[in-house]
Structures are given as C-alpha cells and as structure tokens.
C-alpha cells in the first residue's frame, strides 16, 4: 500500500535521505558539482575520498544510509535557489545537491530523492552556512511515461497503421 506524501516534505542535514557531503565544494560550476555527485555515488556506504580539480582538493564522504543500487551516472538537470524544490513526479530526479556557504568555502549536502515527489523543503542554513543554491540531477532509469498513457499511444499508432494499410492495399 502506498502512503500519500505530506504536502511538503522536509529534508534535513544528515537525515535518512542524505547521500553524503562535499567539503569545500569549490569550484562550483556544473561540471564540478556533477563530478562530486558521481564520485559520491561510486563510494561505498561510509566511505570517503578526494576529488581534485585544479588546485582544489574536495573531500567527498558517503553516508551510511542504504539506498540499494544507486542509478548512475547523474546528469545535471536543473539549478535553482531558495528552500522549496519541486521534484515533480516520483523518479523524475534522482539526486539533490545543495551548496551552503559562499565562494571558496562551505560544504555541500547531497540527498537521494529518487523515491520522493512533489514539493520538498531544504534547510536555509547548514553547519553555520547559508544556502547559496541547489541542483537537481537525473539518472538512467528515471522518469518513464505512465503505463496507461504508453499503452494508449501504442494502440493509437497501431490502429492508424492498420487503417493506412487497409486503405493503401489495392
């Protein structure tokens, strides 16, 4: 039985949706944050390692939370600001990256959100730093069309082909 999600679901630093953290998450560009998330996905539970980008060494740690087999690779889909994030339907996005702190410092929190949907809330502050922005990532095997819609479209296409074949036959 599926239980309905509350109107707004609140994620917190270190909760059971936490995938891990990156400290300090500099640089902050699209390619860099994608590298942090994909490196984190590849870590074993409780593991850590370093991502080196130019002169920057970023320590990436993975939480002890068990999500089973994680979908990868993560692909950056959307960036934004503010504490409310719309995930859409369940499975549309797999990971949520939030940067706390300013240029050259702070930390990043990454949550697994592949099993969540709708509007969620993330903390405005974390470990003494303010939220500076977030990013949503997709992964293979993410959102797929609703089964009913797929069957309806397939049926319509096959019906149209059958009609065309009948009328074009001489």
Coordinates of C-alpha atoms in Angstrom, one line a residue:
X1 CA 0.0 0.0 0.0
X2 CA 1.3 3.5 -0.9
X3 CA 1.0 6.2 1.7
X4 CA 0.5 9.7 0.4
X5 CA 3.4 12.2 0.9
X6 CA 2.7 15.2 3.1
X7 CA 2.0 18.5 1.2
X8 CA 5.7 19.5 1.8
X9 CA 8.4 17.0 2.8
X10 CA 11.3 18.5 4.8
X11 CA 14.8 17.2 4.2
X12 CA 17.4 18.0 6.9
X13 CA 21.2 17.8 7.1
X14 CA 22.2 14.2 8.0
X15 CA 18.6 12.7 7.6
X16 CA 17.8 9.3 6.2
X17 CA 17.8 10.7 2.6
X18 CA 21.4 12.0 2.9
X19 CA 23.7 10.5 0.3
X20 CA 26.7 12.4 1.6
X21 CA 28.7 15.7 1.7
X22 CA 31.5 17.5 -0.1
X23 CA 33.8 19.9 1.7
X24 CA 34.6 22.6 0.4
X25 CA 32.6 22.3 -2.8
X26 CA 34.9 24.6 -4.9
X27 CA 34.8 25.0 -7.8
X28 CA 31.0 25.3 -8.0
X29 CA 30.5 25.0 -11.8
X30 CA 28.1 22.5 -13.5
X31 CA 30.9 20.1 -14.4
X32 CA 32.5 20.2 -10.9
X33 CA 29.2 19.5 -8.9
X34 CA 28.4 16.7 -11.4
X35 CA 31.8 15.2 -10.6
X36 CA 31.2 15.4 -6.8
X37 CA 27.8 13.7 -7.1
X38 CA 29.0 10.9 -9.4
X39 CA 32.1 10.3 -7.2
X40 CA 29.8 10.1 -4.2
X41 CA 27.5 7.6 -5.9
X42 CA 30.6 5.4 -6.5
X43 CA 31.7 5.3 -2.9
X44 CA 30.7 2.5 -0.5
X45 CA 28.5 3.4 2.4
X46 CA 30.5 5.3 5.0
X47 CA 33.4 5.8 2.5
X48 CA 35.3 8.9 1.6
X49 CA 37.7 10.1 -1.0
X50 CA 39.2 13.2 -2.6
X51 CA 38.1 14.9 -5.9
X52 CA 41.0 17.1 -7.2
X53 CA 40.0 19.8 -9.6
X54 CA 43.0 22.1 -10.5
X55 CA 44.5 23.4 -7.2
X56 CA 41.4 22.4 -5.2
X57 CA 41.0 19.2 -3.1
X58 CA 37.5 18.4 -2.2
X59 CA 36.7 15.7 0.4
X60 CA 33.7 13.7 -0.5
X61 CA 32.0 11.4 2.0
X62 CA 29.2 9.0 1.7
X63 CA 26.6 8.5 4.4
X64 CA 25.8 5.1 6.0
X65 CA 22.2 5.2 4.5
X66 CA 21.4 2.2 2.3
X67 CA 19.5 3.1 -0.9
X68 CA 20.2 -0.2 -2.6
X69 CA 21.7 0.1 -6.1
X70 CA 22.0 3.8 -7.0
X71 CA 21.3 4.9 -10.5
X72 CA 24.2 6.4 -12.3
X73 CA 25.7 8.4 -13.9
X74 CA 24.0 11.5 -12.5
X75 CA 23.3 14.2 -15.1
X76 CA 22.7 17.8 -14.1
X77 CA 19.1 18.8 -15.0
X78 CA 18.2 22.0 -13.1
X79 CA 19.7 24.6 -10.8
X80 CA 17.9 27.0 -8.5
X81 CA 17.8 29.0 -5.3
X82 CA 15.5 29.0 -2.3
X83 CA 14.4 26.4 0.2
X84 CA 11.5 25.0 -1.8
X85 CA 12.3 22.5 -4.5
X86 CA 9.6 21.0 -6.8
X87 CA 10.6 17.4 -7.7
X88 CA 7.6 16.7 -9.9
X89 CA 6.6 13.1 -10.1
X90 CA 8.4 10.3 -8.3
X91 CA 11.5 9.2 -10.1
X92 CA 11.9 12.4 -12.2
X93 CA 15.0 13.4 -10.3
X94 CA 17.5 11.1 -8.5
X95 CA 19.7 13.5 -6.6
X96 CA 19.5 16.9 -5.0
X97 CA 22.8 18.8 -4.4
X98 CA 22.6 21.9 -2.1
X99 CA 25.6 24.3 -1.6
X100 CA 25.9 26.0 1.8
X101 CA 28.4 28.9 2.1
X102 CA 30.0 31.5 -0.2
X103 CA 32.6 31.4 -2.9
X104 CA 35.7 29.4 -1.7
X105 CA 34.1 27.7 1.3
X106 CA 31.3 26.0 3.0
X107 CA 30.0 22.5 2.2
X108 CA 27.5 20.7 0.0
X109 CA 24.8 18.3 1.1
X110 CA 23.6 15.6 -1.4
X111 CA 20.3 13.8 -0.9
X112 CA 18.9 10.8 -2.8
X113 CA 15.4 12.0 -3.9
X114 CA 14.5 9.3 -6.5
X115 CA 11.8 8.0 -4.1
X116 CA 10.3 11.4 -3.4
X117 CA 7.9 13.6 -5.3
X118 CA 6.1 16.9 -5.2
X119 CA 7.3 20.0 -3.3
X120 CA 10.1 19.5 -0.7
X121 CA 11.8 21.8 1.6
X122 CA 15.6 22.0 2.3
X123 CA 17.3 23.9 5.2
X124 CA 18.1 27.6 4.8
X125 CA 21.3 27.0 6.8
X126 CA 23.6 24.1 7.5
X127 CA 26.7 23.8 9.7
X128 CA 26.7 27.6 10.2
X129 CA 26.5 28.4 6.4
X130 CA 23.6 29.8 4.5
X131 CA 22.1 28.1 1.4
X132 CA 23.5 29.6 -1.8
X133 CA 21.8 27.3 -4.3
X134 CA 20.8 23.8 -5.3
X135 CA 20.9 21.5 -8.3
X136 CA 18.7 18.5 -9.3
X137 CA 20.2 15.5 -11.1
X138 CA 18.6 12.8 -13.3
X139 CA 20.0 9.3 -13.8
X140 CA 19.3 6.5 -16.2
X141 CA 16.1 4.6 -15.4
X142 CA 14.5 7.8 -14.0
X143 CA 11.1 9.0 -15.1
X144 CA 9.1 7.0 -17.6
X145 CA 5.7 7.7 -19.1
X146 CA 2.7 6.4 -17.2
X147 CA 1.8 2.8 -18.3
X148 CA -1.7 3.8 -19.3
X149 CA -0.6 6.6 -21.5
X150 CA 2.0 4.4 -23.1
X151 CA -0.5 1.7 -23.9
X152 CA -3.0 4.3 -25.3
X153 CA -0.4 5.9 -27.6
X154 CA 0.8 2.5 -28.8
X155 CA -2.7 1.4 -29.5
X156 CA -3.5 4.6 -31.4
X157 CA -0.3 4.2 -33.5
X158 CA -1.1 0.6 -34.3
X159 CA -4.6 1.4 -35.2
X160 CA -3.5 4.2 -37.5
X161 CA -1.0 1.8 -39.2
X162 CA -3.8 -0.8 -39.7
X163 CA -6.1 1.8 -41.2
X164 CA -3.4 3.1 -43.6
X165 CA -2.5 -0.5 -44.6
X166 CA -6.2 -1.3 -45.4
X167 CA -6.8 1.8 -47.5
X168 CA -3.5 1.7 -49.4
X169 CA -3.9 -2.0 -50.3
X170 CA -5.1 -2.4 -54.0

